[in-house]
Amino acid sequence: NYTMVVSNDWGSVTSNAATFTVATDPPVITLEGNASVTHEGGLAYVDPGATAVDALNGNLTAAIVVTGSVDVNETGQNQLKYNVSDAGGNAAAEKARTVTVVDTTAPVITLVGDANFTHGLNTAWNDPGVSATDTLDGNLSTQVAVAGTVDVNQTGSTVLTYSVSDAAGNAATPVTRTVNVAEVVSADPWNFTNAGATGRTGPT
């Protein structure tokens, strides 16, 4: 409050009190990066943050309060809000960032065992299988589809093709395994395949 006093040799006069208020504009928040962000699901999200400056209080970046969170394990939109006030209680205009989590990464299939097998004729075939992982959906091994059938009753080659897609429809690059069915000749000297050798004894 301010008053004015006017005086001379015959006395003085004091004015009515006047109120003088010093006001500043509220702080200003500036987002670092874009206000709309697309983020790949399953990967950690690191927010670029924001800065805040006030005419009277200076740099208020450390005082910014961020509300909201980003769920990287679920596709969809997430919103982060940034707010700050100066020492006088003046609130900055709220800023917001929309983070859209998407799934564009295909699963990866890995063969268990070799890509080429030689398998004995008339012997049951047990596929060693594959493993499949996805950045968002995790383990998809049980969802892998196998195309092709190994006929163990005749010689020849069969190509097995393994494929899988994640929940978003991203298809993995198919992998293949070649199974060669062949008659396995024993190296056992006691095993005579010649019919005329029946009853013969092996070497001593």
mmCIF file of N, CA and C in Angstrom, residues 85-177:
data_model
loop_
_atom_site.group_PDB
_atom_site.id
_atom_site.type_symbol
_atom_site.label_atom_id
_atom_site.label_comp_id
_atom_site.label_asym_id
_atom_site.label_seq_id
_atom_site.Cartn_x
_atom_site.Cartn_y
_atom_site.Cartn_z
ATOM 1 N N SER A 85 3.505 -24.813 -11.250
ATOM 2 C CA SER A 85 3.087 -23.485 -10.767
ATOM 3 C C SER A 85 4.309 -22.757 -10.229
ATOM 4 N N ASP A 86 4.274 -21.410 -10.269
ATOM 5 C CA ASP A 86 5.392 -20.637 -9.731
ATOM 6 C C ASP A 86 5.167 -20.383 -8.236
ATOM 7 N N ALA A 87 6.099 -19.656 -7.629
ATOM 8 C CA ALA A 87 6.031 -19.410 -6.187
ATOM 9 C C ALA A 87 4.792 -18.612 -5.809
ATOM 10 N N GLY A 88 4.252 -17.854 -6.739
ATOM 11 C CA GLY A 88 3.055 -17.061 -6.459
ATOM 12 C C GLY A 88 1.775 -17.829 -6.672
ATOM 13 N N GLY A 89 1.887 -19.121 -7.039
ATOM 14 C CA GLY A 89 0.695 -19.937 -7.252
ATOM 15 C C GLY A 89 0.118 -19.841 -8.644
ATOM 16 N N ASN A 90 0.815 -19.161 -9.547
ATOM 17 C CA ASN A 90 0.324 -19.062 -10.921
ATOM 18 C C ASN A 90 0.612 -20.372 -11.656
ATOM 19 N N ALA A 91 -0.436 -20.996 -12.171
ATOM 20 C CA ALA A 91 -0.290 -22.296 -12.849
ATOM 21 C C ALA A 91 -0.054 -22.106 -14.334
ATOM 22 N N ALA A 92 0.882 -22.870 -14.845
ATOM 23 C CA ALA A 92 1.141 -22.856 -16.285
ATOM 24 C C ALA A 92 -0.003 -23.541 -17.023
ATOM 25 N N ALA A 93 -0.151 -23.214 -18.285
ATOM 26 C CA ALA A 93 -1.120 -23.929 -19.117
ATOM 27 C C ALA A 93 -0.641 -25.368 -19.267
ATOM 28 N N GLU A 94 -1.529 -26.301 -18.969
ATOM 29 C CA GLU A 94 -1.156 -27.710 -19.020
ATOM 30 C C GLU A 94 -0.771 -28.129 -20.429
ATOM 31 N N LYS A 95 0.289 -28.944 -20.508
ATOM 32 C CA LYS A 95 0.684 -29.535 -21.783
ATOM 33 C C LYS A 95 0.473 -31.043 -21.683
ATOM 34 N N ALA A 96 0.229 -31.671 -22.818
ATOM 35 C CA ALA A 96 -0.024 -33.111 -22.831
ATOM 36 C C ALA A 96 0.691 -33.762 -24.009
ATOM 37 N N ARG A 97 1.042 -35.031 -23.819
ATOM 38 C CA ARG A 97 1.650 -35.815 -24.889
ATOM 39 C C ARG A 97 0.871 -37.127 -25.023
ATOM 40 N N THR A 98 0.529 -37.476 -26.246
ATOM 41 C CA THR A 98 -0.160 -38.737 -26.509
ATOM 42 C C THR A 98 0.852 -39.748 -27.042
ATOM 43 N N VAL A 99 0.955 -40.872 -26.349
ATOM 44 C CA VAL A 99 1.873 -41.939 -26.757
ATOM 45 C C VAL A 99 1.029 -43.128 -27.215
ATOM 46 N N THR A 100 1.106 -43.436 -28.490
ATOM 47 C CA THR A 100 0.351 -44.545 -29.056
ATOM 48 C C THR A 100 1.249 -45.769 -29.161
ATOM 49 N N VAL A 101 0.899 -46.806 -28.419
ATOM 50 C CA VAL A 101 1.681 -48.046 -28.437
ATOM 51 C C VAL A 101 1.164 -48.938 -29.568
ATOM 52 N N VAL A 102 2.064 -49.356 -30.439
ATOM 53 C CA VAL A 102 1.699 -50.187 -31.593
ATOM 54 C C VAL A 102 2.536 -51.466 -31.576
ATOM 55 N N ASP A 103 2.105 -52.430 -32.352
ATOM 56 C CA ASP A 103 2.858 -53.677 -32.506
ATOM 57 C C ASP A 103 3.087 -53.913 -33.983
ATOM 58 N N THR A 104 4.296 -53.624 -34.435
ATOM 59 C CA THR A 104 4.646 -53.830 -35.846
ATOM 60 C C THR A 104 5.798 -54.810 -35.998
ATOM 61 N N THR A 105 6.257 -55.387 -34.887
ATOM 62 C CA THR A 105 7.396 -56.305 -34.928
ATOM 63 C C THR A 105 6.904 -57.743 -35.007
ATOM 64 N N ALA A 106 7.387 -58.456 -35.997
ATOM 65 C CA ALA A 106 6.973 -59.847 -36.188
ATOM 66 C C ALA A 106 7.690 -60.763 -35.208
ATOM 67 N N PRO A 107 7.062 -61.893 -34.859
ATOM 68 C CA PRO A 107 7.734 -62.877 -34.007
ATOM 69 C C PRO A 107 8.955 -63.458 -34.723
ATOM 70 N N VAL A 108 9.778 -64.142 -33.962
ATOM 71 C CA VAL A 108 10.971 -64.797 -34.515
ATOM 72 C C VAL A 108 10.906 -66.284 -34.187
ATOM 73 N N ILE A 109 11.056 -67.125 -35.219
ATOM 74 C CA ILE A 109 11.035 -68.574 -35.054
ATOM 75 C C ILE A 109 12.472 -69.090 -35.102
ATOM 76 N N THR A 110 12.808 -69.973 -34.165
ATOM 77 C CA THR A 110 14.133 -70.575 -34.122
ATOM 78 C C THR A 110 13.999 -72.090 -34.087
ATOM 79 N N LEU A 111 14.691 -72.758 -35.001
ATOM 80 C CA LEU A 111 14.647 -74.220 -35.041
ATOM 81 C C LEU A 111 15.308 -74.805 -33.806
ATOM 82 N N VAL A 112 14.719 -75.873 -33.291
ATOM 83 C CA VAL A 112 15.363 -76.682 -32.262
ATOM 84 C C VAL A 112 15.973 -77.878 -32.982
ATOM 85 N N GLY A 113 17.267 -78.032 -32.887
ATOM 86 C CA GLY A 113 17.926 -79.093 -33.650
ATOM 87 C C GLY A 113 18.363 -78.596 -35.014
ATOM 88 N N ASP A 114 18.754 -79.536 -35.868
ATOM 89 C CA ASP A 114 19.325 -79.195 -37.175
ATOM 90 C C ASP A 114 18.253 -78.870 -38.206
ATOM 91 N N ALA A 115 18.677 -78.160 -39.241
ATOM 92 C CA ALA A 115 17.778 -77.826 -40.342
ATOM 93 C C ALA A 115 17.691 -78.979 -41.340
ATOM 94 N N ASN A 116 18.626 -79.929 -41.258
ATOM 95 C CA ASN A 116 18.626 -81.091 -42.141
ATOM 96 C C ASN A 116 18.782 -82.357 -41.301
ATOM 97 N N PHE A 117 17.864 -83.301 -41.527
ATOM 98 C CA PHE A 117 17.888 -84.555 -40.789
ATOM 99 C C PHE A 117 17.906 -85.722 -41.770
ATOM 100 N N THR A 118 18.677 -86.744 -41.442
ATOM 101 C CA THR A 118 18.561 -88.028 -42.120
ATOM 102 C C THR A 118 17.882 -88.973 -41.146
ATOM 103 N N HIS A 119 16.748 -89.523 -41.592
ATOM 104 C CA HIS A 119 15.914 -90.314 -40.690
ATOM 105 C C HIS A 119 15.737 -91.713 -41.231
ATOM 106 N N GLY A 120 15.768 -92.696 -40.330
ATOM 107 C CA GLY A 120 15.685 -94.089 -40.745
ATOM 108 C C GLY A 120 14.318 -94.494 -41.261
ATOM 109 N N LEU A 121 14.336 -95.299 -42.332
ATOM 110 C CA LEU A 121 13.106 -95.830 -42.927
ATOM 111 C C LEU A 121 12.366 -96.678 -41.901
ATOM 112 N N ASN A 122 11.033 -96.544 -41.893
ATOM 113 C CA ASN A 122 10.158 -97.319 -41.010
ATOM 114 C C ASN A 122 10.415 -97.054 -39.519
ATOM 115 N N THR A 123 10.936 -95.877 -39.217
ATOM 116 C CA THR A 123 11.167 -95.471 -37.829
ATOM 117 C C THR A 123 10.315 -94.241 -37.535
ATOM 118 N N ALA A 124 9.609 -94.266 -36.400
ATOM 119 C CA ALA A 124 8.728 -93.135 -36.063
ATOM 120 C C ALA A 124 9.514 -91.823 -36.022
ATOM 121 N N TRP A 125 8.922 -90.771 -36.578
ATOM 122 C CA TRP A 125 9.559 -89.450 -36.632
ATOM 123 C C TRP A 125 9.062 -88.584 -35.483
ATOM 124 N N ASN A 126 9.975 -88.104 -34.685
ATOM 125 C CA ASN A 126 9.650 -87.177 -33.605
ATOM 126 C C ASN A 126 10.292 -85.822 -33.913
ATOM 127 N N ASP A 127 9.453 -84.880 -34.259
ATOM 128 C CA ASP A 127 9.958 -83.556 -34.634
ATOM 129 C C ASP A 127 10.532 -82.838 -33.405
ATOM 130 N N PRO A 128 11.787 -82.381 -33.471
ATOM 131 C CA PRO A 128 12.350 -81.645 -32.325
ATOM 132 C C PRO A 128 11.709 -80.288 -32.119
ATOM 133 N N GLY A 129 10.961 -79.806 -33.122
ATOM 134 C CA GLY A 129 10.189 -78.583 -32.963
ATOM 135 C C GLY A 129 10.980 -77.296 -33.129
ATOM 136 N N VAL A 130 10.343 -76.203 -32.695
ATOM 137 C CA VAL A 130 10.915 -74.861 -32.804
ATOM 138 C C VAL A 130 10.518 -74.067 -31.562
ATOM 139 N N SER A 131 11.149 -72.909 -31.409
ATOM 140 C CA SER A 131 10.708 -71.931 -30.409
ATOM 141 C C SER A 131 10.332 -70.651 -31.144
ATOM 142 N N ALA A 132 9.356 -69.933 -30.607
ATOM 143 C CA ALA A 132 8.906 -68.682 -31.237
ATOM 144 C C ALA A 132 8.664 -67.639 -30.155
ATOM 145 N N THR A 133 9.240 -66.464 -30.331
ATOM 146 C CA THR A 133 9.078 -65.388 -29.354
ATOM 147 C C THR A 133 8.657 -64.105 -30.051
ATOM 148 N N ASP A 134 7.914 -63.274 -29.305
ATOM 149 C CA ASP A 134 7.436 -61.992 -29.825
ATOM 150 C C ASP A 134 7.696 -60.915 -28.778
ATOM 151 N N THR A 135 8.072 -59.723 -29.220
ATOM 152 C CA THR A 135 8.412 -58.656 -28.280
ATOM 153 C C THR A 135 7.239 -58.265 -27.390
ATOM 154 N N LEU A 136 6.016 -58.411 -27.888
ATOM 155 C CA LEU A 136 4.842 -58.016 -27.107
ATOM 156 C C LEU A 136 4.097 -59.221 -26.536
ATOM 157 N N ASP A 137 3.934 -60.272 -27.332
ATOM 158 C CA ASP A 137 3.141 -61.420 -26.906
ATOM 159 C C ASP A 137 3.959 -62.498 -26.203
ATOM 160 N N GLY A 138 5.275 -62.352 -26.195
ATOM 161 C CA GLY A 138 6.107 -63.312 -25.473
ATOM 162 C C GLY A 138 6.291 -64.625 -26.207
ATOM 163 N N ASN A 139 6.145 -65.731 -25.468
ATOM 164 C CA ASN A 139 6.401 -67.064 -26.015
ATOM 165 C C ASN A 139 5.216 -67.539 -26.848
ATOM 166 N N LEU A 140 5.449 -67.771 -28.148
ATOM 167 C CA LEU A 140 4.400 -68.239 -29.056
ATOM 168 C C LEU A 140 4.693 -69.641 -29.569
ATOM 169 N N SER A 141 5.583 -70.357 -28.896
ATOM 170 C CA SER A 141 6.027 -71.663 -29.391
ATOM 171 C C SER A 141 4.871 -72.637 -29.597
ATOM 172 N N THR A 142 3.893 -72.604 -28.691
ATOM 173 C CA THR A 142 2.781 -73.544 -28.800
ATOM 174 C C THR A 142 1.816 -73.192 -29.925
ATOM 175 N N GLN A 143 1.970 -72.005 -30.511
ATOM 176 C CA GLN A 143 1.060 -71.577 -31.569
ATOM 177 C C GLN A 143 1.646 -71.774 -32.965
ATOM 178 N N VAL A 144 2.850 -72.304 -33.031
ATOM 179 C CA VAL A 144 3.502 -72.490 -34.332
ATOM 180 C C VAL A 144 2.784 -73.578 -35.127
ATOM 181 N N ALA A 145 2.503 -73.288 -36.384
ATOM 182 C CA ALA A 145 1.873 -74.259 -37.286
ATOM 183 C C ALA A 145 2.959 -74.913 -38.147
ATOM 184 N N VAL A 146 2.805 -76.219 -38.384
ATOM 185 C CA VAL A 146 3.779 -76.967 -39.181
ATOM 186 C C VAL A 146 3.094 -77.471 -40.440
ATOM 187 N N ALA A 147 3.667 -77.156 -41.579
ATOM 188 C CA ALA A 147 3.150 -77.636 -42.862
ATOM 189 C C ALA A 147 4.092 -78.708 -43.395
ATOM 190 N N GLY A 148 3.526 -79.816 -43.807
ATOM 191 C CA GLY A 148 4.341 -80.921 -44.315
ATOM 192 C C GLY A 148 4.259 -82.116 -43.383
ATOM 193 N N THR A 149 4.368 -83.315 -43.972
ATOM 194 C CA THR A 149 4.304 -84.556 -43.201
ATOM 195 C C THR A 149 5.427 -85.483 -43.634
ATOM 196 N N VAL A 150 6.086 -86.064 -42.658
ATOM 197 C CA VAL A 150 7.177 -86.995 -42.954
ATOM 198 C C VAL A 150 6.594 -88.403 -43.082
ATOM 199 N N ASP A 151 6.752 -88.982 -44.281
ATOM 200 C CA ASP A 151 6.299 -90.354 -44.521
ATOM 201 C C ASP A 151 7.490 -91.280 -44.286
ATOM 202 N N VAL A 152 7.466 -91.961 -43.141
ATOM 203 C CA VAL A 152 8.613 -92.805 -42.779
ATOM 204 C C VAL A 152 8.563 -94.160 -43.470
ATOM 205 N N ASN A 153 7.516 -94.404 -44.266
ATOM 206 C CA ASN A 153 7.370 -95.707 -44.912
ATOM 207 C C ASN A 153 7.974 -95.752 -46.301
ATOM 208 N N GLN A 154 8.504 -94.648 -46.746
ATOM 209 C CA GLN A 154 9.191 -94.646 -48.036
ATOM 210 C C GLN A 154 10.318 -93.626 -48.015
ATOM 211 N N THR A 155 11.352 -93.926 -48.797
ATOM 212 C CA THR A 155 12.504 -93.034 -48.833
ATOM 213 C C THR A 155 12.142 -91.765 -49.604
ATOM 214 N N GLY A 156 12.848 -90.706 -49.290
ATOM 215 C CA GLY A 156 12.615 -89.424 -49.956
ATOM 216 C C GLY A 156 12.795 -88.264 -48.987
ATOM 217 N N SER A 157 12.677 -87.066 -49.507
ATOM 218 C CA SER A 157 12.883 -85.857 -48.706
ATOM 219 C C SER A 157 11.562 -85.128 -48.498
ATOM 220 N N THR A 158 11.383 -84.616 -47.310
ATOM 221 C CA THR A 158 10.209 -83.814 -46.973
ATOM 222 C C THR A 158 10.666 -82.502 -46.354
ATOM 223 N N VAL A 159 10.082 -81.405 -46.782
ATOM 224 C CA VAL A 159 10.388 -80.098 -46.217
ATOM 225 C C VAL A 159 9.249 -79.707 -45.274
ATOM 226 N N LEU A 160 9.583 -79.511 -44.015
ATOM 227 C CA LEU A 160 8.624 -79.042 -43.031
ATOM 228 C C LEU A 160 8.756 -77.530 -42.899
ATOM 229 N N THR A 161 7.635 -76.815 -42.943
ATOM 230 C CA THR A 161 7.641 -75.351 -42.857
ATOM 231 C C THR A 161 6.918 -74.921 -41.588
ATOM 232 N N TYR A 162 7.579 -74.082 -40.787
ATOM 233 C CA TYR A 162 7.036 -73.623 -39.508
ATOM 234 C C TYR A 162 6.666 -72.148 -39.629
ATOM 235 N N SER A 163 5.453 -71.789 -39.199
ATOM 236 C CA SER A 163 4.995 -70.399 -39.306
ATOM 237 C C SER A 163 4.149 -70.042 -38.091
ATOM 238 N N VAL A 164 4.099 -68.729 -37.793
ATOM 239 C CA VAL A 164 3.296 -68.231 -36.680
ATOM 240 C C VAL A 164 3.084 -66.737 -36.855
ATOM 241 N N SER A 165 1.981 -66.214 -36.285
ATOM 242 C CA SER A 165 1.693 -64.779 -36.288
ATOM 243 C C SER A 165 1.363 -64.357 -34.862
ATOM 244 N N ASP A 166 1.624 -63.075 -34.557
ATOM 245 C CA ASP A 166 1.275 -62.577 -33.218
ATOM 246 C C ASP A 166 -0.160 -62.062 -33.207
ATOM 247 N N ALA A 167 -0.596 -61.557 -32.065
ATOM 248 C CA ALA A 167 -1.982 -61.114 -31.913
ATOM 249 C C ALA A 167 -2.325 -59.957 -32.840
ATOM 250 N N ALA A 168 -1.312 -59.185 -33.234
ATOM 251 C CA ALA A 168 -1.552 -58.046 -34.123
ATOM 252 C C ALA A 168 -1.549 -58.451 -35.590
ATOM 253 N N GLY A 169 -1.283 -59.739 -35.866
ATOM 254 C CA GLY A 169 -1.277 -60.222 -37.246
ATOM 255 C C GLY A 169 0.071 -60.145 -37.927
ATOM 256 N N ASN A 170 1.116 -59.807 -37.186
ATOM 257 C CA ASN A 170 2.457 -59.779 -37.775
ATOM 258 C C ASN A 170 2.968 -61.208 -37.937
ATOM 259 N N ALA A 171 3.285 -61.583 -39.169
ATOM 260 C CA ALA A 171 3.719 -62.948 -39.452
ATOM 261 C C ALA A 171 5.234 -63.068 -39.361
ATOM 262 N N ALA A 172 5.677 -64.119 -38.677
ATOM 263 C CA ALA A 172 7.113 -64.391 -38.605
ATOM 264 C C ALA A 172 7.614 -64.871 -39.961
ATOM 265 N N THR A 173 8.898 -64.703 -40.201
ATOM 266 C CA THR A 173 9.509 -65.279 -41.395
ATOM 267 C C THR A 173 9.527 -66.797 -41.219
ATOM 268 N N PRO A 174 8.880 -67.549 -42.112
ATOM 269 C CA PRO A 174 8.825 -69.006 -41.938
ATOM 270 C C PRO A 174 10.236 -69.618 -41.966
ATOM 271 N N VAL A 175 10.410 -70.690 -41.225
ATOM 272 C CA VAL A 175 11.656 -71.440 -41.267
ATOM 273 C C VAL A 175 11.335 -72.864 -41.695
ATOM 274 N N THR A 176 12.325 -73.546 -42.266
ATOM 275 C CA THR A 176 12.084 -74.886 -42.796
ATOM 276 C C THR A 176 13.107 -75.880 -42.262
ATOM 277 N N ARG A 177 12.695 -77.142 -42.293
ATOM 278 C CA ARG A 177 13.587 -78.251 -41.941
ATOM 279 C C ARG A 177 13.392 -79.338 -42.999
#
